mmCIF file with all atom_site columns, C-alpha atoms in Angstrom:
data_model
loop_
_atom_site.group_PDB
_atom_site.id
_atom_site.type_symbol
_atom_site.label_atom_id
_atom_site.label_alt_id
_atom_site.label_comp_id
_atom_site.label_asym_id
_atom_site.label_entity_id
_atom_site.label_seq_id
_atom_site.pdbx_PDB_ins_code
_atom_site.Cartn_x
_atom_site.Cartn_y
_atom_site.Cartn_z
_atom_site.occupancy
_atom_site.B_iso_or_equiv
_atom_site.pdbx_formal_charge
_atom_site.auth_seq_id
_atom_site.auth_comp_id
_atom_site.auth_asym_id
_atom_site.auth_atom_id
_atom_site.pdbx_PDB_model_num
ATOM 1  C CA . UNK A 1 1  ? 99.906  120.391 118.165 1.00 68.00 ? 144 UNK A CA 1
ATOM 2  C CA . UNK A 1 2  ? 99.066  119.074 114.709 1.00 89.00 ? 145 UNK A CA 1
ATOM 3  C CA . UNK A 1 3  ? 101.711 118.158 112.168 1.00 93.00 ? 146 UNK A CA 1
ATOM 4  C CA . UNK A 1 4  ? 101.927 117.620 108.433 1.00 93.00 ? 147 UNK A CA 1
ATOM 5  C CA . UNK A 1 5  ? 104.803 115.184 108.924 1.00 94.00 ? 148 UNK A CA 1
ATOM 6  C CA . UNK A 1 6  ? 103.655 111.723 107.915 1.00 94.00 ? 149 UNK A CA 1
ATOM 7  C CA . UNK A 1 7  ? 105.194 108.378 108.849 1.00 95.00 ? 150 UNK A CA 1
ATOM 8  C CA . UNK A 1 8  ? 106.464 108.185 105.229 1.00 94.00 ? 151 UNK A CA 1
ATOM 9  C CA . UNK A 1 9  ? 108.258 111.534 105.688 1.00 93.00 ? 152 UNK A CA 1
ATOM 10 C CA . UNK A 1 10 ? 109.889 110.253 108.867 1.00 95.00 ? 153 UNK A CA 1
ATOM 11 C CA . UNK A 1 11 ? 110.972 107.013 107.187 1.00 94.00 ? 154 UNK A CA 1
ATOM 12 C CA . UNK A 1 12 ? 112.453 108.887 104.212 1.00 93.00 ? 155 UNK A CA 1
ATOM 13 C CA . UNK A 1 13 ? 114.295 111.322 106.474 1.00 94.00 ? 156 UNK A CA 1
ATOM 14 C CA . UNK A 1 14 ? 115.681 108.524 108.647 1.00 95.00 ? 157 UNK A CA 1
ATOM 15 C CA . UNK A 1 15 ? 116.800 106.589 105.569 1.00 93.00 ? 158 UNK A CA 1
ATOM 16 C CA . UNK A 1 16 ? 118.574 109.687 104.225 1.00 93.00 ? 159 UNK A CA 1
ATOM 17 C CA . UNK A 1 17 ? 120.326 110.526 107.470 1.00 94.00 ? 160 UNK A CA 1
ATOM 18 C CA . UNK A 1 18 ? 121.219 106.990 108.572 1.00 95.00 ? 161 UNK A CA 1
ATOM 19 C CA . UNK A 1 19 ? 123.827 106.368 105.876 1.00 92.00 ? 162 UNK A CA 1
ATOM 20 C CA . UNK A 1 20 ? 122.516 102.808 105.452 1.00 94.00 ? 163 UNK A CA 1
ATOM 21 C CA . UNK A 1 21 ? 121.282 103.361 101.900 1.00 92.00 ? 164 UNK A CA 1
ATOM 22 C CA . UNK A 1 22 ? 123.080 104.498 98.754  1.00 92.00 ? 165 UNK A CA 1
ATOM 23 C CA . UNK A 1 23 ? 120.192 104.804 96.306  1.00 94.00 ? 166 UNK A CA 1
ATOM 24 C CA . UNK A 1 24 ? 119.519 108.533 96.748  1.00 95.00 ? 167 UNK A CA 1
ATOM 25 C CA . UNK A 1 25 ? 120.189 111.178 94.131  1.00 96.00 ? 168 UNK A CA 1
ATOM 26 C CA . UNK A 1 26 ? 119.584 114.834 93.331  1.00 97.00 ? 169 UNK A CA 1
ATOM 27 C CA . UNK A 1 27 ? 117.126 115.105 90.472  1.00 96.00 ? 170 UNK A CA 1
ATOM 28 C CA . UNK A 1 28 ? 116.567 118.184 88.315  1.00 96.00 ? 171 UNK A CA 1
ATOM 29 C CA . UNK A 1 29 ? 112.817 118.717 87.958  1.00 95.00 ? 172 UNK A CA 1
ATOM 30 C CA . UNK A 1 30 ? 109.958 121.216 87.958  1.00 93.00 ? 173 UNK A CA 1
ATOM 31 C CA . UNK A 1 31 ? 107.470 121.921 90.754  1.00 91.00 ? 174 UNK A CA 1
ATOM 32 C CA . UNK A 1 32 ? 104.249 123.471 89.442  1.00 88.00 ? 175 UNK A CA 1
ATOM 33 C CA . UNK A 1 33 ? 106.199 124.496 86.337  1.00 89.00 ? 176 UNK A CA 1
ATOM 34 C CA . UNK A 1 34 ? 108.993 126.188 88.321  1.00 90.00 ? 177 UNK A CA 1
ATOM 35 C CA . UNK A 1 35 ? 112.570 124.853 88.033  1.00 92.00 ? 178 UNK A CA 1
ATOM 36 C CA . UNK A 1 36 ? 113.507 122.902 91.163  1.00 94.00 ? 179 UNK A CA 1
ATOM 37 C CA . UNK A 1 37 ? 115.521 119.978 92.443  1.00 96.00 ? 180 UNK A CA 1
ATOM 38 C CA . UNK A 1 38 ? 114.399 116.926 94.367  1.00 96.00 ? 181 UNK A CA 1
ATOM 39 C CA . UNK A 1 39 ? 116.024 114.327 96.557  1.00 96.00 ? 182 UNK A CA 1
ATOM 40 C CA . UNK A 1 40 ? 114.855 111.017 95.096  1.00 96.00 ? 183 UNK A CA 1
ATOM 41 C CA . UNK A 1 41 ? 115.188 107.325 95.772  1.00 94.00 ? 184 UNK A CA 1
ATOM 42 C CA . UNK A 1 42 ? 116.339 105.370 92.724  1.00 95.00 ? 185 UNK A CA 1
ATOM 43 C CA . UNK A 1 43 ? 115.173 101.772 92.640  1.00 93.00 ? 186 UNK A CA 1
ATOM 44 C CA . UNK A 1 44 ? 116.402 99.340  90.032  1.00 87.00 ? 187 UNK A CA 1
ATOM 45 C CA . UNK A 1 45 ? 114.620 96.110  89.261  1.00 82.00 ? 188 UNK A CA 1
ATOM 46 C CA . UNK A 1 46 ? 116.397 92.775  88.885  1.00 84.00 ? 189 UNK A CA 1
ATOM 47 C CA . UNK A 1 47 ? 114.767 92.617  85.449  1.00 86.00 ? 190 UNK A CA 1
ATOM 48 C CA . UNK A 1 48 ? 117.192 94.238  82.950  1.00 83.00 ? 191 UNK A CA 1
ATOM 49 C CA . UNK A 1 49 ? 114.229 95.180  80.709  1.00 87.00 ? 192 UNK A CA 1
ATOM 50 C CA . UNK A 1 50 ? 112.503 97.066  83.515  1.00 86.00 ? 193 UNK A CA 1
ATOM 51 C CA . UNK A 1 51 ? 112.680 100.828 83.885  1.00 89.00 ? 194 UNK A CA 1
ATOM 52 C CA . UNK A 1 52 ? 114.346 102.506 86.855  1.00 91.00 ? 195 UNK A CA 1
ATOM 53 C CA . UNK A 1 53 ? 111.824 103.784 89.410  1.00 92.00 ? 196 UNK A CA 1
ATOM 54 C CA . UNK A 1 54 ? 112.429 107.331 90.693  1.00 94.00 ? 197 UNK A CA 1
ATOM 55 C CA . UNK A 1 55 ? 110.509 108.226 93.845  1.00 93.00 ? 198 UNK A CA 1
ATOM 56 C CA . UNK A 1 56 ? 110.632 111.878 94.958  1.00 93.00 ? 199 UNK A CA 1
ATOM 57 C CA . UNK A 1 57 ? 111.195 112.241 98.699  1.00 94.00 ? 200 UNK A CA 1
ATOM 58 C CA . UNK A 1 58 ? 111.753 115.969 99.186  1.00 94.00 ? 201 UNK A CA 1
ATOM 59 C CA . UNK A 1 59 ? 111.729 118.957 96.814  1.00 94.00 ? 202 UNK A CA 1
ATOM 60 C CA . UNK A 1 60 ? 113.680 122.200 96.976  1.00 93.00 ? 203 UNK A CA 1
ATOM 61 C CA . UNK A 1 61 ? 112.081 125.511 97.816  1.00 88.00 ? 204 UNK A CA 1
ATOM 62 C CA . UNK A 1 62 ? 111.323 127.548 94.692  1.00 88.00 ? 205 UNK A CA 1
ATOM 63 C CA . UNK A 1 63 ? 111.235 131.330 94.309  1.00 87.00 ? 206 UNK A CA 1
ATOM 64 C CA . UNK A 1 64 ? 107.427 131.283 94.128  1.00 87.00 ? 207 UNK A CA 1
ATOM 65 C CA . UNK A 1 65 ? 106.907 128.904 97.047  1.00 88.00 ? 208 UNK A CA 1
ATOM 66 C CA . UNK A 1 66 ? 105.728 130.415 100.307 1.00 89.00 ? 209 UNK A CA 1
ATOM 67 C CA . UNK A 1 67 ? 106.473 128.302 103.380 1.00 87.00 ? 210 UNK A CA 1
ATOM 68 C CA . UNK A 1 68 ? 104.485 129.160 106.527 1.00 91.00 ? 211 UNK A CA 1
ATOM 69 C CA . UNK A 1 69 ? 103.937 127.628 109.923 1.00 89.00 ? 212 UNK A CA 1
ATOM 70 C CA . UNK A 1 70 ? 100.527 126.307 110.994 1.00 92.00 ? 213 UNK A CA 1
ATOM 71 C CA . UNK A 1 71 ? 99.422  129.843 111.893 1.00 91.00 ? 214 UNK A CA 1
ATOM 72 C CA . UNK A 1 72 ? 100.251 131.221 108.438 1.00 91.00 ? 215 UNK A CA 1
ATOM 73 C CA . UNK A 1 73 ? 103.418 133.020 109.550 1.00 92.00 ? 216 UNK A CA 1
ATOM 74 C CA . UNK A 1 74 ? 106.150 132.847 106.859 1.00 89.00 ? 217 UNK A CA 1
ATOM 75 C CA . UNK A 1 75 ? 109.144 130.740 107.838 1.00 81.00 ? 218 UNK A CA 1
#
C-alpha cells in the first residue's frame, strides 16, 4: 500500500505527541485563501535581532477541503 506520509510528517507527529517539546502553537492562517488554523513549530534564534521562525506542521480541515482515501472515497 502506498502512503503520503513522509518521514517529516512522522517526526512532526512524534514530536507533538511525545511531550518532549514546548515550542508548538496554534496559528491563525489561511489555506488557499480560506480561513484555517495550523499547528506550528516556533523557533527562536539566539540572536535577539533575528526574526522568529514559524514552521507549519499540520493545517486544519477547511469547509472547501475534500479529504479522500487513495481510492478517491471521501473520508
